[in-house]
Coordinates of C-alpha atoms and ligand atoms in Angstrom, one line a residue:
M1 CA 0.4 112.2 -96.3
K2 CA -1.9 111.3 -99.2
E3 CA -1.1 107.9 -100.7
E4 CA 0.1 107.8 -104.3
R5 CA -2.5 105.8 -106.2
Y6 CA -1.7 103.6 -109.1
P7 CA -2.0 103.1 -112.0
R8 CA -1.1 106.6 -113.0
L9 CA -0.4 108.5 -116.2
I10 CA 2.3 111.0 -115.8
I11 CA 1.9 113.8 -118.3
N12 CA 5.0 116.0 -118.9
R13 CA 3.6 119.4 -120.0
A14 CA 7.0 120.9 -120.7
K15 CA 7.8 118.1 -123.1
L16 CA 4.4 118.3 -124.8
R17 CA 4.9 122.1 -125.1
H18 CA 8.3 121.5 -126.7
N19 CA 6.9 119.1 -129.3
I20 CA 4.0 121.4 -130.2
I21 CA 6.3 124.4 -130.6
E22 CA 8.8 122.4 -132.7
V23 CA 6.1 121.0 -135.0
K24 CA 4.4 124.3 -135.3
K25 CA 7.8 125.9 -136.3
L26 CA 8.2 123.2 -139.0
C27 CA 4.7 124.1 -140.3
D28 CA 5.3 127.9 -140.1
D29 CA 8.6 127.5 -142.1
H30 CA 6.6 125.8 -144.9
G31 CA 3.7 128.3 -144.8
I32 CA 1.3 125.7 -143.3
E33 CA -1.3 126.3 -140.7
M34 CA -1.7 123.7 -138.0
A35 CA -4.8 122.2 -136.4
G36 CA -3.7 120.6 -133.2
V37 CA -5.6 117.3 -132.9
I38 CA -6.6 116.4 -129.3
K39 CA -8.5 113.1 -129.7
G40 CA -5.4 111.0 -129.1
F41 CA -5.3 112.0 -125.5
N42 CA -9.1 112.1 -125.1
G43 CA -9.1 115.9 -125.0
I44 CA -7.4 116.2 -121.6
P45 CA -7.9 120.0 -121.3
Q46 CA -4.5 120.7 -119.7
C47 CA -2.9 119.2 -122.8
T48 CA -5.3 121.0 -125.2
E49 CA -4.3 124.2 -123.5
E50 CA -0.7 123.7 -124.5
F51 CA -1.8 123.6 -128.2
A52 CA -3.8 126.8 -127.7
K53 CA -0.9 128.6 -126.0
A54 CA 1.4 127.7 -128.9
G55 CA -1.0 129.6 -131.2
V56 CA -2.2 126.8 -133.5
S57 CA -4.9 127.9 -135.9
Y58 CA -7.4 125.4 -134.8
I59 CA -8.0 122.8 -132.1
G60 CA -9.3 119.7 -133.8
S61 CA -11.1 116.6 -132.5
S62 CA -13.3 113.8 -133.7
R63 CA -15.5 114.3 -130.7
L64 CA -17.7 117.3 -129.8
E65 CA -17.5 116.3 -126.1
Q66 CA -13.7 116.9 -126.1
L67 CA -14.1 120.3 -127.8
Q68 CA -16.8 121.3 -125.4
R69 CA -14.5 120.3 -122.5
A70 CA -11.8 122.6 -124.0
A71 CA -14.3 125.4 -124.2
D72 CA -15.4 124.9 -120.6
F73 CA -11.7 125.0 -119.6
G74 CA -11.3 128.4 -121.2
V75 CA -9.6 127.5 -124.5
K76 CA -10.4 130.2 -127.0
T77 CA -8.8 128.8 -130.2
P78 CA -11.4 128.1 -132.9
F79 CA -12.5 124.4 -133.0
M80 CA -12.5 122.0 -135.9
L81 CA -14.6 118.9 -136.0
I82 CA -12.4 116.4 -137.9
R83 CA -14.8 113.5 -138.0
I84 CA -17.5 114.0 -140.6
P85 CA -20.6 114.9 -138.5
M86 CA -23.5 112.7 -137.7
L87 CA -26.9 114.1 -138.9
S88 CA -28.0 113.9 -135.2
E89 CA -25.3 116.4 -134.0
V90 CA -25.4 119.1 -136.7
S91 CA -26.8 121.8 -134.4
Q92 CA -24.1 121.1 -131.8
V93 CA -21.5 121.1 -134.5
V94 CA -22.5 124.7 -135.4
E95 CA -22.8 125.7 -131.8
I96 CA -19.4 124.4 -130.6
T97 CA -17.2 124.5 -133.7
D98 CA -16.1 127.0 -136.3
I99 CA -15.3 124.6 -139.0
S100 CA -15.9 121.0 -139.9
L101 CA -14.9 118.4 -142.4
A102 CA -17.8 117.1 -144.6
S103 CA -18.4 114.5 -147.2
D104 CA -22.2 114.2 -147.5
I105 CA -24.7 116.4 -149.2
E106 CA -27.5 115.7 -146.7
V107 CA -25.2 116.6 -143.8
L108 CA -24.2 119.8 -145.6
K109 CA -27.8 120.8 -146.0
A110 CA -28.5 120.0 -142.4
L111 CA -25.5 122.0 -141.2
D112 CA -26.7 124.9 -143.3
G113 CA -30.1 124.7 -141.7
A114 CA -28.6 124.6 -138.2
A115 CA -26.3 127.5 -139.0
G116 CA -29.3 129.5 -140.3
Q117 CA -31.2 128.9 -137.1
Q118 CA -28.3 130.0 -135.0
E119 CA -27.6 133.0 -137.3
K120 CA -24.1 131.9 -137.8
I121 CA -21.8 131.2 -140.8
H122 CA -20.3 127.7 -140.4
K123 CA -17.2 126.9 -142.4
V124 CA -16.7 123.5 -144.1
I125 CA -13.8 121.7 -145.7
L126 CA -15.0 119.1 -148.3
M127 CA -13.1 115.9 -148.0
A128 CA -11.8 114.1 -151.1
D129 CA -11.0 110.4 -150.8
L130 CA -7.7 109.8 -152.7
G131 CA -7.6 106.1 -152.2
D132 CA -7.3 105.5 -148.5
L133 CA -11.0 104.6 -148.5
R134 CA -12.3 106.2 -145.4
E135 CA -14.2 109.5 -145.6
G136 CA -14.5 111.7 -148.7
F137 CA -16.1 112.2 -152.0
W138 CA -14.9 109.6 -154.5
E139 CA -16.2 110.9 -157.8
E140 CA -14.7 114.2 -158.9
E141 CA -18.1 115.4 -160.4
E142 CA -19.8 114.8 -157.1
L143 CA -17.2 116.8 -155.2
I144 CA -17.5 119.7 -157.6
A145 CA -21.3 119.6 -157.5
A146 CA -21.1 119.7 -153.6
A147 CA -18.7 122.6 -153.8
L148 CA -21.0 124.5 -156.1
M149 CA -24.0 123.8 -153.9
V150 CA -22.2 125.1 -150.8
E151 CA -20.9 128.1 -152.6
N152 CA -24.2 129.1 -154.3
D153 CA -27.1 127.6 -152.4
L154 CA -26.2 127.0 -148.8
K155 CA -26.0 130.6 -147.6
N156 CA -25.1 129.8 -144.0
L157 CA -22.1 127.8 -144.9
E158 CA -18.7 129.0 -146.1
L159 CA -16.7 126.7 -148.4
A160 CA -13.3 127.1 -146.7
G161 CA -11.5 124.5 -148.8
I162 CA -10.9 120.9 -149.5
G163 CA -9.0 118.3 -147.7
T164 CA -8.0 114.6 -147.6
N165 CA -7.0 112.0 -145.1
L166 CA -4.4 109.3 -145.8
G167 CA -2.9 106.5 -143.9
C168 CA -5.8 105.7 -141.6
Y169 CA -7.7 102.8 -143.2
G170 CA -6.1 102.0 -146.5
A171 CA -2.6 102.7 -145.2
I172 CA -2.0 104.8 -148.3
A173 CA 1.1 107.0 -148.2
A174 CA 0.8 110.8 -148.5
T175 CA 3.2 111.0 -151.3
P176 CA 3.9 114.3 -153.1
E177 CA 1.9 112.9 -156.1
K178 CA -1.2 112.1 -153.9
L179 CA -1.1 115.6 -152.5
R180 CA -0.6 117.2 -155.9
Q181 CA -3.8 115.4 -156.9
L182 CA -5.5 117.2 -154.0
V183 CA -4.2 120.6 -155.2
D184 CA -5.4 119.8 -158.7
L185 CA -8.9 119.0 -157.4
A186 CA -8.8 122.3 -155.5
E187 CA -8.0 124.1 -158.7
V188 CA -10.8 122.5 -160.6
I189 CA -13.2 123.6 -157.8
E190 CA -11.7 127.1 -157.9
A191 CA -12.3 127.3 -161.6
A192 CA -15.9 126.2 -161.0
I193 CA -16.7 128.7 -158.3
G194 CA -14.5 131.5 -159.6
R195 CA -12.4 132.2 -156.5
R196 CA -9.5 130.9 -154.6
L197 CA -10.1 128.5 -151.7
K198 CA -8.7 129.5 -148.3
Y199 CA -7.5 126.0 -147.4
I200 CA -6.1 122.9 -149.0
S201 CA -5.8 120.5 -146.0
G202 CA -3.2 117.9 -146.8
G203 CA -3.9 115.4 -144.1
A204 CA -2.6 114.3 -140.7
T205 CA 0.7 113.1 -139.2
S206 CA 1.2 110.8 -142.2
S207 CA 1.7 114.0 -144.3
L208 CA 4.5 115.4 -142.0
P209 CA 7.2 113.6 -144.0
R210 CA 6.5 116.1 -146.8
L211 CA 7.7 118.9 -144.5
L212 CA 10.6 116.8 -143.2
E213 CA 11.7 116.1 -146.8
D214 CA 10.8 119.6 -148.0
N215 CA 8.6 118.3 -150.8
M216 CA 5.1 119.3 -149.9
P217 CA 3.3 120.4 -153.0
E218 CA 2.7 124.2 -153.3
R219 CA -0.6 125.4 -152.0
V220 CA -1.2 122.7 -149.4
N221 CA -1.6 125.0 -146.4
L222 CA -3.2 123.2 -143.5
L223 CA -2.4 120.0 -141.6
R224 CA -4.3 118.4 -138.8
L225 CA -1.7 116.9 -136.5
G226 CA -2.0 114.7 -133.4
E227 CA 0.2 111.6 -133.1
G228 CA 3.3 113.2 -134.6
V229 CA 3.1 115.9 -131.9
I230 CA 2.0 114.1 -128.8
L231 CA 3.8 110.8 -129.2
A232 CA 6.1 111.4 -132.3
K233 CA 6.6 107.6 -132.6
D234 CA 4.9 106.4 -135.8
L235 CA 7.1 108.3 -138.2
M236 CA 10.2 107.0 -136.4
D237 CA 9.2 103.4 -135.8
L238 CA 7.2 102.8 -139.0
W239 CA 9.0 105.0 -141.5
G240 CA 12.4 105.5 -140.1
Y241 CA 12.4 109.3 -139.8
D242 CA 14.7 110.9 -137.4
M243 CA 12.3 112.4 -134.8
S244 CA 14.9 113.0 -132.2
F245 CA 14.0 116.7 -132.2
L246 CA 10.8 115.7 -130.4
Y247 CA 10.2 113.9 -127.1
Q248 CA 8.8 110.4 -127.4
D249 CA 8.0 110.3 -123.6
V250 CA 5.5 113.0 -123.0
F251 CA 3.3 110.3 -121.4
T252 CA 4.4 107.7 -118.9
L253 CA 2.1 104.9 -117.7
Q254 CA 3.0 103.7 -114.2
A255 CA 1.6 100.4 -112.8
E256 CA 2.1 98.6 -109.5
V257 CA 3.4 95.1 -109.1
V258 CA 1.0 93.0 -107.0
E259 CA 2.6 89.5 -107.3
V260 CA 6.1 88.2 -108.1
R261 CA 6.5 84.4 -108.2
V262 CA 8.3 81.7 -110.1
K263 CA 5.7 79.7 -112.1
P264 CA 5.5 77.4 -115.1
S265 CA 5.3 79.1 -118.5
Y266 CA 2.8 76.5 -119.7
P267 CA -0.7 76.4 -118.1
V268 CA -1.4 73.3 -116.1
G269 CA -4.6 71.4 -116.9
E270 CA -7.0 71.2 -119.9
I271 CA -6.8 74.4 -122.0
V272 CA -10.3 75.7 -123.0
V273 CA -10.9 79.5 -123.6
D274 CA -9.6 82.6 -121.7
A275 CA -11.9 85.3 -120.2
F276 CA -12.3 86.9 -123.6
G277 CA -13.4 83.7 -125.4
H278 CA -10.1 83.2 -127.1
K279 CA -8.0 80.0 -127.1
P280 CA -4.4 81.3 -126.8
E281 CA -1.2 79.5 -127.5
Y282 CA 1.6 79.2 -124.9
T283 CA 5.2 78.4 -125.3
D284 CA 6.8 76.1 -122.7
K285 CA 10.0 77.8 -121.5
G286 CA 10.0 75.9 -118.1
M287 CA 9.8 77.7 -114.8
R288 CA 10.1 81.5 -115.1
K289 CA 9.9 84.5 -112.7
K290 CA 6.7 86.3 -113.4
A291 CA 5.1 89.5 -112.2
L292 CA 1.5 90.6 -112.2
V293 CA 0.8 94.4 -112.4
A294 CA -2.5 95.9 -111.4
L295 CA -4.0 97.1 -114.7
G296 CA -5.5 95.3 -117.6
K297 CA -7.2 95.2 -120.9
V298 CA -10.0 97.6 -119.8
D299 CA -7.2 100.2 -119.2
Y300 CA -5.2 100.0 -122.4
G301 CA -6.8 97.6 -124.9
N302 CA -4.1 95.3 -126.3
C303 CA -1.4 94.4 -123.8
F304 CA 1.1 93.6 -126.6
E305 CA 1.1 97.2 -127.6
L306 CA 2.4 98.3 -124.2
L307 CA 6.1 99.2 -124.2
P308 CA 8.0 98.5 -121.0
R309 CA 10.7 101.1 -120.3
E310 CA 13.0 98.7 -118.5
K311 CA 14.9 95.9 -120.3
G312 CA 14.2 92.2 -119.6
I313 CA 10.4 92.4 -119.4
E314 CA 8.3 90.3 -121.8
I315 CA 4.5 90.9 -121.8
L316 CA 2.9 87.5 -121.7
G317 CA -0.8 88.4 -121.7
A318 CA -3.6 90.1 -119.7
S319 CA -7.1 89.9 -118.4
S320 CA -9.4 92.8 -117.7
D321 CA -7.5 94.0 -114.6
H322 CA -4.2 92.0 -114.5
T323 CA -1.2 92.1 -116.8
I324 CA 1.2 89.2 -116.7
L325 CA 4.9 89.8 -117.3
D326 CA 7.9 87.5 -117.6
V327 CA 10.6 89.3 -115.6
E328 CA 13.2 86.5 -115.4
D329 CA 15.6 88.6 -117.5
M330 CA 15.3 91.8 -115.6
D331 CA 18.5 93.0 -114.0
R332 CA 16.8 94.0 -110.7
D333 CA 15.0 92.0 -108.1
L334 CA 11.4 93.0 -108.7
K335 CA 9.2 93.1 -105.6
V336 CA 5.5 93.5 -104.8
G337 CA 4.8 97.2 -104.5
D338 CA 7.4 98.2 -107.1
I339 CA 6.4 100.5 -109.9
L340 CA 6.9 99.6 -113.6
E341 CA 6.8 102.3 -116.3
F342 CA 5.5 101.9 -119.9
D343 CA 5.6 104.0 -123.0
L344 CA 2.4 104.4 -124.9
C345 CA 1.6 104.2 -128.6
Y346 CA -1.5 105.5 -130.4
A347 CA -3.3 102.2 -129.9
T348 CA -2.9 102.3 -126.1
I349 CA -2.9 106.0 -125.3
V350 CA -6.5 106.4 -126.5
Y351 CA -7.6 103.8 -123.9
V352 CA -5.3 104.9 -121.1
T353 CA -6.6 108.5 -121.3
S354 CA -10.2 107.3 -121.3
S355 CA -9.9 104.9 -118.4
E356 CA -11.3 106.2 -115.1
N357 CA -9.0 103.9 -113.2
I358 CA -5.9 105.7 -114.3
K359 CA -5.0 108.8 -112.3
R360 CA -3.5 111.7 -114.2
V361 CA -0.5 113.5 -112.8
F362 CA 0.9 116.6 -114.5
I363 CA 4.5 117.6 -114.2
D364 CA 6.2 120.5 -115.9
G365 CA 9.9 120.0 -116.6
Ligands
PLP401 C1 -7.3 111.6 -136.4 C2 -7.3 112.5 -137.5 C3 -6.3 113.4 -137.7 C4 -5.0 113.5 -136.9 O1 -4.3 112.3 -137.1 P1 -2.9 112.1 -136.4 O2 -2.4 110.8 -137.1 O3 -3.1 111.9 -135.0 O4 -2.1 113.2 -136.7 C5 -6.4 114.3 -138.8 N1 -7.5 114.3 -139.6 C6 -8.5 113.5 -139.5 C7 -9.6 113.5 -140.4 C8 -8.4 112.5 -138.4 O5 -9.4 111.6 -138.3

């Protein structure tokens, strides 16, 4: 029999499917189209396929590589590039995707050129920065000028709408007022170009509360959703929303215990710097039962963002390939070879799904 290899990531497709269907229903009920964002799980095509099967309007990613992988896997849903494009990738943007978010005039001109060469019409959503201070036009006049340029001069581009992103850098909330500001901007653009825009894209998971509270401003009609579908944790943990209609355990990280031993909690000798050049601080709690599991920082980033499923485990620290746990308070007698399970959050899942060391196992039910 083939050995089970660890660490592994168990991906429950049935639970993922449930979450996608429920969130899509919520969007449908509010007249909102959904772009399913796959960057959180590194575009694992079997997961992307669940979004496609649920009938989302677009599959979105920040990375062309992930969208290409989805295409190679047979996903036919139109693709959306949600990270404003690099000048160096515009021809691939046009080749691979139907629509992209944009915030720069030079990039728009280059996209238009690439679309002309490929004899395609490429759709763009112009991004407005409403204060979160990541991508987007800041001055209203500049946004309107860009919209007019796309509409009148860039014949190979179609101005599909405008959008915004909130809660990523500046931690700004997607309040009804902020999103109404976006609708107002859209209406100014509509007056300038003399027609209605197809899309007003009101953000990411951080805008889902507007649907949960039923106070999304009229005319916002597209959301780009990742975390709130695949993990459904942030709105619960950070904002206190009841997300019990979704599974928080679509993904399970499993790691194998390679040492269990009672050791001091305070290092013995002269403390200099750890393997990453930091000088950590340690609390002396005397002798404690500790376990090492065989995975480390290269697999998940920050160990303190791993979430042990079992009670009585405290994460003490990690190096590249080891994670050190205090297991003194666990109510079972942990042994070498045992498997421990962890929940993931956005900060860890992006690493775990990118690590070549972590085997993926799909279950369905
Ligand atoms: C990542 C991203 C999203 C999706 O964010 P979630 O929080 O995962 O829903 C949407 N739009 C843009 C521009 C993004 O960068």
